[in-house]
C-alpha positions as a LaTeX table, in Angstrom:
\begin{tabular}{lrrr}
\hline
Residue & $x$ (\AA) & $y$ (\AA) & $z$ (\AA) \\
\hline
Met1 & 9.79 & $-12.04$ & $-24.70$ \\
Ala2 & 12.13 & $-14.18$ & $-26.40$ \\
Cys3 & 15.21 & $-15.42$ & $-24.05$ \\
Ser4 & 17.78 & $-17.63$ & $-23.79$ \\
Cys5 & 17.97 & $-19.44$ & $-20.59$ \\
Ala6 & 18.99 & $-23.40$ & $-19.50$ \\
Thr7 & 15.63 & $-23.98$ & $-19.68$ \\
His8 & 13.80 & $-22.61$ & $-23.00$ \\
Tyr9 & 12.32 & $-25.81$ & $-24.44$ \\
Gly10 & 12.36 & $-24.05$ & $-27.90$ \\
Ala11 & 9.34 & $-22.86$ & $-30.03$ \\
Leu12 & 5.52 & $-23.95$ & $-29.78$ \\
Val13 & 5.30 & $-26.04$ & $-32.44$ \\
Ala14 & 3.01 & $-24.14$ & $-35.23$ \\
Val15 & 0.51 & $-27.16$ & $-36.09$ \\
Val16 & $-1.48$ & $-28.81$ & $-33.95$ \\
Val17 & $-2.25$ & $-32.00$ & $-35.29$ \\
Ala18 & $-2.78$ & $-34.57$ & $-32.60$ \\
Phe19 & $-3.88$ & $-34.19$ & $-28.57$ \\
Leu20 & $-2.11$ & $-36.32$ & $-26.14$ \\
Val21 & $-2.97$ & $-37.05$ & $-22.55$ \\
Ala22 & $-1.03$ & $-37.07$ & $-20.06$ \\
Ser23 & $-0.64$ & $-40.63$ & $-18.36$ \\
Gly24 & $-1.71$ & $-41.16$ & $-14.78$ \\
Gly25 & 0.33 & $-41.20$ & $-11.51$ \\
Ser26 & 1.13 & $-38.56$ & $-9.08$ \\
Ala27 & 1.70 & $-35.11$ & $-9.64$ \\
Gly28 & 5.70 & $-34.25$ & $-9.72$ \\
Val29 & 8.37 & $-31.95$ & $-11.42$ \\
Thr30 & 9.12 & $-34.59$ & $-13.88$ \\
Ala31 & 9.91 & $-32.65$ & $-17.45$ \\
Ala32 & 8.33 & $-34.26$ & $-20.43$ \\
Arg33 & 8.63 & $-33.43$ & $-24.38$ \\
Tyr34 & 6.15 & $-33.72$ & $-26.67$ \\
Gly35 & 7.00 & $-35.51$ & $-30.68$ \\
Pro36 & 6.65 & $-33.52$ & $-33.83$ \\
Gly37 & 2.59 & $-33.05$ & $-34.62$ \\
Gln38 & 2.06 & $-33.42$ & $-31.01$ \\
Cys39 & 0.19 & $-30.86$ & $-28.64$ \\
Ser40 & 0.44 & $-30.98$ & $-24.53$ \\
Pro41 & $-3.17$ & $-31.05$ & $-23.28$ \\
Val42 & $-2.50$ & $-27.36$ & $-22.32$ \\
Ala43 & $-2.33$ & $-26.01$ & $-26.34$ \\
Ala44 & $-5.82$ & $-28.26$ & $-26.71$ \\
Leu45 & $-7.68$ & $-26.11$ & $-24.77$ \\
Val46 & $-6.17$ & $-22.57$ & $-24.07$ \\
Ser47 & $-5.59$ & $-21.33$ & $-28.19$ \\
Glu48 & $-3.43$ & $-18.30$ & $-28.26$ \\
His49 & $-6.82$ & $-16.20$ & $-29.01$ \\
Leu50 & $-8.00$ & $-17.37$ & $-25.74$ \\
Tyr51 & $-4.89$ & $-16.63$ & $-24.05$ \\
Asn52 & $-5.00$ & $-12.95$ & $-25.05$ \\
Ser53 & $-8.45$ & $-12.06$ & $-24.45$ \\
Leu54 & $-8.41$ & $-13.97$ & $-20.89$ \\
Phe55 & $-5.07$ & $-11.81$ & $-20.08$ \\
Leu56 & $-6.77$ & $-8.64$ & $-22.39$ \\
His57 & $-3.66$ & $-5.85$ & $-21.02$ \\
Lys58 & $-0.95$ & $-7.93$ & $-20.35$ \\
Asp59 & 0.89 & $-5.95$ & $-22.76$ \\
Asp60 & $-0.64$ & $-2.76$ & $-22.01$ \\
Pro61 & 2.10 & 0.45 & $-22.17$ \\
Ala62 & 0.78 & 0.99 & $-18.73$ \\
Cys63 & 1.88 & $-2.65$ & $-17.37$ \\
Pro64 & 5.87 & $-3.29$ & $-16.13$ \\
Ala65 & 5.42 & $-7.10$ & $-17.75$ \\
Lys66 & 4.62 & $-5.36$ & $-21.65$ \\
Gly67 & 5.76 & $-8.54$ & $-23.92$ \\
Phe68 & 7.29 & $-10.61$ & $-21.00$ \\
Tyr69 & 4.33 & $-13.05$ & $-20.80$ \\
Thr70 & 3.93 & $-14.62$ & $-24.02$ \\
Tyr71 & 1.26 & $-17.14$ & $-25.20$ \\
Ala72 & 4.38 & $-19.63$ & $-26.49$ \\
Ser73 & 6.70 & $-18.86$ & $-23.01$ \\
Phe74 & 3.01 & $-20.33$ & $-21.28$ \\
Ile75 & 2.50 & $-23.57$ & $-23.42$ \\
Asn76 & 6.28 & $-24.45$ & $-23.49$ \\
Ala77 & 6.17 & $-24.38$ & $-19.02$ \\
Ala78 & 3.29 & $-26.03$ & $-19.20$ \\
Arg79 & 4.99 & $-29.21$ & $-21.07$ \\
Thr80 & 7.30 & $-29.94$ & $-18.40$ \\
Phe81 & 4.03 & $-30.73$ & $-16.28$ \\
Pro82 & 2.49 & $-33.31$ & $-18.41$ \\
Lys83 & $-0.36$ & $-33.74$ & $-15.17$ \\
Phe84 & $-1.13$ & $-30.14$ & $-15.09$ \\
Ala85 & $-4.85$ & $-28.91$ & $-16.90$ \\
Ala86 & $-4.47$ & $-33.27$ & $-18.24$ \\
Thr87 & $-6.49$ & $-34.71$ & $-14.86$ \\
Gly88 & $-9.75$ & $-35.96$ & $-14.30$ \\
Asp89 & $-12.65$ & $-35.22$ & $-16.74$ \\
Leu90 & $-12.97$ & $-32.21$ & $-19.24$ \\
Ser91 & $-14.94$ & $-29.53$ & $-16.95$ \\
Thr92 & $-12.04$ & $-30.63$ & $-14.02$ \\
Arg93 & $-9.10$ & $-29.63$ & $-16.59$ \\
Lys94 & $-10.87$ & $-26.39$ & $-17.20$ \\
Arg95 & $-11.45$ & $-25.36$ & $-13.55$ \\
Glu96 & $-8.06$ & $-26.04$ & $-12.95$ \\
Leu97 & $-6.95$ & $-23.58$ & $-15.48$ \\
Ala98 & $-9.43$ & $-21.30$ & $-14.11$ \\
Ala99 & $-7.53$ & $-21.58$ & $-10.46$ \\
Phe100 & $-4.51$ & $-21.43$ & $-11.77$ \\
Phe101 & $-4.98$ & $-18.25$ & $-14.11$ \\
Ala102 & $-7.35$ & $-16.45$ & $-11.38$ \\
Gln103 & $-4.51$ & $-17.07$ & $-9.02$ \\
Ile104 & $-1.72$ & $-16.02$ & $-11.04$ \\
Ser105 & $-3.42$ & $-13.15$ & $-11.92$ \\
His106 & $-4.45$ & $-11.70$ & $-8.49$ \\
Glu107 & $-0.56$ & $-12.01$ & $-7.84$ \\
Thr108 & 0.31 & $-9.71$ & $-11.20$ \\
Thr109 & $-2.93$ & $-7.88$ & $-11.42$ \\
Gly110 & $-2.89$ & $-4.15$ & $-12.24$ \\
Gly111 & $-6.53$ & $-3.73$ & $-12.40$ \\
Trp112 & $-9.05$ & $-1.37$ & $-10.33$ \\
Ala113 & $-12.42$ & $-1.05$ & $-9.85$ \\
Thr114 & $-13.39$ & 1.16 & $-12.91$ \\
Ala115 & $-10.91$ & $-0.27$ & $-15.18$ \\
Pro116 & $-10.99$ & $-0.22$ & $-18.95$ \\
Asp117 & $-12.23$ & $-3.90$ & $-19.57$ \\
Gly118 & $-12.97$ & $-4.16$ & $-15.87$ \\
Glu119 & $-11.13$ & $-5.24$ & $-12.84$ \\
Tyr120 & $-10.54$ & $-8.72$ & $-13.83$ \\
Ser121 & $-8.78$ & $-8.40$ & $-17.44$ \\
Trp122 & $-5.85$ & $-7.22$ & $-16.00$ \\
Gly123 & $-4.07$ & $-10.00$ & $-14.93$ \\
Leu124 & 0.11 & $-10.58$ & $-15.59$ \\
Cys125 & 0.43 & $-6.79$ & $-15.80$ \\
Phe126 & 3.32 & $-7.23$ & $-13.62$ \\
Lys127 & 6.81 & $-9.48$ & $-13.37$ \\
Glu128 & 8.32 & $-8.57$ & $-10.10$ \\
Glu129 & 7.41 & $-6.96$ & $-6.85$ \\
Ile130 & 7.19 & $-3.53$ & $-7.01$ \\
Ser131 & 8.69 & $-1.66$ & $-3.57$ \\
Pro132 & 9.73 & $-5.00$ & $-1.31$ \\
Ala133 & 9.20 & $-4.69$ & 2.08 \\
Ser134 & 12.35 & $-6.65$ & 2.48 \\
Asp135 & 14.35 & $-9.18$ & 0.75 \\
Tyr136 & 12.42 & $-11.95$ & 1.75 \\
Cys137 & 15.47 & $-13.38$ & 3.43 \\
Asp138 & 14.83 & $-16.30$ & 6.16 \\
Ala139 & 17.90 & $-16.58$ & 7.59 \\
Thr140 & 16.95 & $-19.63$ & 10.09 \\
Asp141 & 16.51 & $-22.15$ & 7.11 \\
Ala142 & 19.99 & $-23.88$ & 6.78 \\
Gln143 & 18.85 & $-25.78$ & 3.80 \\
Trp144 & 18.25 & $-23.06$ & 1.63 \\
Pro145 & 20.39 & $-20.33$ & 2.64 \\
Cys146 & 20.57 & $-17.18$ & 1.02 \\
Tyr147 & 23.46 & $-15.88$ & $-0.83$ \\
Pro148 & 24.42 & $-12.15$ & 0.01 \\
Gly149 & 23.08 & $-9.24$ & $-2.04$ \\
Arg150 & 20.36 & $-11.23$ & $-3.35$ \\
Ser151 & 17.17 & $-10.68$ & $-2.84$ \\
Tyr152 & 13.94 & $-13.29$ & $-2.88$ \\
His153 & 11.36 & $-11.19$ & $-3.36$ \\
Gly154 & 8.03 & $-11.67$ & $-5.26$ \\
Arg155 & 9.09 & $-12.46$ & $-8.88$ \\
Gly156 & 6.80 & $-14.16$ & $-11.95$ \\
Pro157 & 3.02 & $-14.86$ & $-11.94$ \\
Ile158 & 2.82 & $-16.76$ & $-8.72$ \\
Gln159 & 4.78 & $-14.11$ & $-7.59$ \\
Leu160 & 7.86 & $-16.33$ & $-5.93$ \\
Ser161 & 9.01 & $-15.68$ & $-2.52$ \\
Trp162 & 11.41 & $-16.22$ & 0.04 \\
Asn163 & 14.87 & $-18.33$ & $-0.39$ \\
Phe164 & 13.28 & $-21.72$ & 0.69 \\
Asn165 & 10.35 & $-21.14$ & $-2.82$ \\
Tyr166 & 13.87 & $-19.97$ & $-4.89$ \\
Gly167 & 15.94 & $-23.07$ & $-3.54$ \\
Pro168 & 13.94 & $-25.85$ & $-4.50$ \\
Ala169 & 12.45 & $-24.29$ & $-7.35$ \\
Gly170 & 15.21 & $-23.64$ & $-8.98$ \\
Arg171 & 16.35 & $-27.30$ & $-8.23$ \\
Ala172 & 14.16 & $-28.67$ & $-9.85$ \\
Leu173 & 14.25 & $-26.85$ & $-12.54$ \\
Gly174 & 17.32 & $-26.35$ & $-13.89$ \\
Phe175 & 18.44 & $-22.95$ & $-12.59$ \\
Asp176 & 20.70 & $-21.73$ & $-9.69$ \\
Gly177 & 17.61 & $-20.10$ & $-7.82$ \\
Leu178 & 19.32 & $-18.66$ & $-4.71$ \\
Arg179 & 22.11 & $-17.16$ & $-6.53$ \\
Asn180 & 20.33 & $-16.08$ & $-9.29$ \\
Pro181 & 16.79 & $-15.21$ & $-8.54$ \\
Glu182 & 16.82 & $-12.43$ & $-10.94$ \\
Val183 & 16.29 & $-15.34$ & $-13.58$ \\
Val184 & 12.18 & $-15.52$ & $-12.88$ \\
Ala185 & 11.77 & $-12.01$ & $-14.04$ \\
Asn186 & 14.21 & $-12.20$ & $-16.81$ \\
Cys187 & 12.83 & $-15.34$ & $-18.96$ \\
Ser188 & 9.32 & $-15.79$ & $-19.34$ \\
Glu189 & 9.59 & $-19.53$ & $-19.44$ \\
Thr190 & 11.28 & $-19.94$ & $-16.38$ \\
Ala191 & 8.86 & $-17.28$ & $-14.58$ \\
Phe192 & 5.72 & $-19.50$ & $-15.94$ \\
Arg193 & 7.81 & $-22.80$ & $-15.11$ \\
Thr194 & 8.19 & $-21.58$ & $-11.59$ \\
Ala195 & 4.28 & $-20.69$ & $-11.09$ \\
Leu196 & 3.36 & $-24.50$ & $-12.48$ \\
Trp197 & 6.06 & $-25.66$ & $-9.97$ \\
Phe198 & 4.44 & $-23.98$ & $-6.99$ \\
Trp199 & 1.08 & $-25.21$ & $-8.51$ \\
Met200 & 2.35 & $-29.05$ & $-8.68$ \\
Thr201 & 4.66 & $-29.62$ & $-6.10$ \\
Pro202 & 3.08 & $-30.62$ & $-2.91$ \\
Arg203 & 4.67 & $-29.03$ & 0.42 \\
Arg204 & 3.42 & $-31.17$ & 2.86 \\
Pro205 & 1.66 & $-30.93$ & 5.08 \\
Lys206 & 0.20 & $-28.87$ & 2.79 \\
Pro207 & $-1.19$ & $-30.86$ & $-0.65$ \\
Ser208 & $-0.48$ & $-29.10$ & $-4.31$ \\
Cys209 & $-3.05$ & $-26.89$ & $-5.86$ \\
His210 & $-3.10$ & $-29.83$ & $-8.76$ \\
Glu211 & $-4.40$ & $-31.96$ & $-5.83$ \\
Val212 & $-6.92$ & $-29.64$ & $-4.74$ \\
Met213 & $-8.23$ & $-29.11$ & $-7.96$ \\
Val214 & $-8.82$ & $-32.24$ & $-9.29$ \\
Gly215 & $-9.90$ & $-33.79$ & $-6.55$ \\
Glu216 & $-6.95$ & $-35.86$ & $-4.81$ \\
Tyr217 & $-7.06$ & $-33.86$ & $-1.78$ \\
Arg218 & $-7.89$ & $-36.22$ & 0.92 \\
Ala219 & $-8.33$ & $-34.00$ & 4.45 \\
Ser220 & $-6.27$ & $-35.33$ & 7.04 \\
Ala221 & $-7.34$ & $-34.97$ & 10.96 \\
Ala222 & $-5.75$ & $-31.62$ & 10.99 \\
Asp223 & $-7.40$ & $-30.46$ & 7.83 \\
Leu224 & $-10.68$ & $-31.58$ & 8.99 \\
Ala225 & $-10.35$ & $-29.70$ & 12.43 \\
Ala226 & $-8.99$ & $-26.69$ & 10.65 \\
Asn227 & $-12.22$ & $-27.02$ & 8.36 \\
Arg228 & $-9.97$ & $-27.07$ & 5.05 \\
Thr229 & $-12.19$ & $-27.98$ & 2.84 \\
Pro230 & $-11.86$ & $-28.72$ & $-1.31$ \\
Gly231 & $-12.42$ & $-25.85$ & $-3.38$ \\
Phe232 & $-10.55$ & $-22.68$ & $-4.63$ \\
Gly233 & $-10.43$ & $-21.23$ & $-0.97$ \\
Leu234 & $-7.84$ & $-24.18$ & $-0.23$ \\
Val235 & $-5.95$ & $-22.87$ & $-2.85$ \\
Thr236 & $-5.80$ & $-19.63$ & $-1.71$ \\
Asn237 & $-4.81$ & $-21.35$ & 1.60 \\
Ile238 & $-1.83$ & $-23.08$ & 0.33 \\
Val239 & $-0.65$ & $-19.98$ & $-1.76$ \\
Asn240 & $-1.54$ & $-17.01$ & 0.92 \\
Gly241 & $-3.47$ & $-18.32$ & 4.16 \\
Gly242 & $-1.50$ & $-17.03$ & 6.30 \\
Leu243 & $-2.19$ & $-13.50$ & 5.54 \\
Glu244 & $-5.28$ & $-14.16$ & 4.05 \\
Cys245 & $-7.23$ & $-16.75$ & 5.56 \\
Asn246 & $-9.28$ & $-17.64$ & 9.16 \\
Arg247 & $-10.87$ & $-13.58$ & 8.06 \\
Thr248 & $-13.98$ & $-12.65$ & 6.97 \\
Asp249 & $-14.94$ & $-10.13$ & 3.59 \\
Asp250 & $-10.92$ & $-10.12$ & 2.80 \\
Ala251 & $-10.24$ & $-7.69$ & $-0.58$ \\
Arg252 & $-7.57$ & $-10.29$ & $-1.88$ \\
Val253 & $-9.60$ & $-12.94$ & $-1.76$ \\
Asn254 & $-12.18$ & $-11.09$ & $-2.94$ \\
Asn255 & $-9.92$ & $-10.01$ & $-5.63$ \\
Arg256 & $-8.76$ & $-13.94$ & $-6.16$ \\
Ile257 & $-12.33$ & $-15.11$ & $-6.47$ \\
Gly258 & $-13.69$ & $-12.24$ & $-9.18$ \\
Phe259 & $-10.54$ & $-13.41$ & $-11.31$ \\
Tyr260 & $-11.79$ & $-17.05$ & $-10.76$ \\
Arg261 & $-15.20$ & $-16.48$ & $-11.87$ \\
Arg262 & $-14.14$ & $-14.78$ & $-14.42$ \\
Tyr263 & $-12.35$ & $-17.90$ & $-15.78$ \\
Cys264 & $-14.89$ & $-19.90$ & $-15.18$ \\
Gln265 & $-17.38$ & $-18.39$ & $-17.18$ \\
Ile266 & $-15.32$ & $-18.08$ & $-20.02$ \\
Phe267 & $-14.52$ & $-21.60$ & $-19.59$ \\
Asn268 & $-18.20$ & $-22.57$ & $-19.18$ \\
Val269 & $-17.52$ & $-24.55$ & $-16.22$ \\
Asp270 & $-18.97$ & $-23.93$ & $-12.48$ \\
Ala271 & $-16.83$ & $-22.71$ & $-9.97$ \\
Gly272 & $-17.18$ & $-25.41$ & $-7.56$ \\
Pro273 & $-17.97$ & $-24.91$ & $-3.57$ \\
Asn274 & $-15.35$ & $-23.06$ & $-1.02$ \\
Leu275 & $-14.73$ & $-20.34$ & $-3.07$ \\
Asp276 & $-12.99$ & $-18.36$ & 0.09 \\
Cys277 & $-11.02$ & $-19.60$ & 3.39 \\
Ala278 & $-12.42$ & $-17.07$ & 5.82 \\
His279 & $-13.69$ & $-19.85$ & 8.03 \\
Gln280 & $-9.89$ & $-22.12$ & 7.60 \\
Gln281 & $-6.77$ & $-22.35$ & 9.55 \\
Pro282 & $-4.10$ & $-21.30$ & 7.56 \\
Tyr283 & $-1.00$ & $-23.87$ & 7.28 \\
\hline
\end{tabular}
């Protein structure tokens, strides 16, 4: 979806003539541009055809997000985070993409057990939480105070929620997340950038999802005591562990794993160990 917003980086370069590998260093919210004729590492791994095959029904008439989650918006947003899907060997990079796509697919899924093309072909169907239970305002957070009349319910691919996430995401990405949270559901590039910000940014004691998937996570004594083992299950713990982890056979966790396994198969990479968080204490 075309949109006019402060974070829009312009159209994706149409012709890919070079592959740019991001430089080393720690993950962070550092904006990056790629010059004419240069392709981001993500675009080198995910073509528009592949992207559309991963999310077969994102533009289905039944999906409220029809036309919103465009390939160009995803690629442009990914350019903001030069370490994303550009750290480690090829298998590691593909596995990180599979994990990211799996998490955002679960958060936005429109699938069901007998859905056409399978339950795990319906990611990116929603761009906003339907009938939120509250306005997701933590009134005790003095650093990121809620703005009157605003709701901080789930929006975008990762379903960004709560004022303590909208505030820092907006500051990092150049929009007022507390006064204008609606932009996450109105501008597709901003929506993807908030998902990638959440993915790339550690919130100690939580590591970032990126750190976990590329092997940079180092368990602390508290992590070891809580059985927070590296793998896709730890990513789920970071995303929604308080509701989904330390319980067996949780349907939401199983749905995330189902998407992840599908994407790993498409990327032709092993899913790795510790796919669930059934025996992990949440953060």
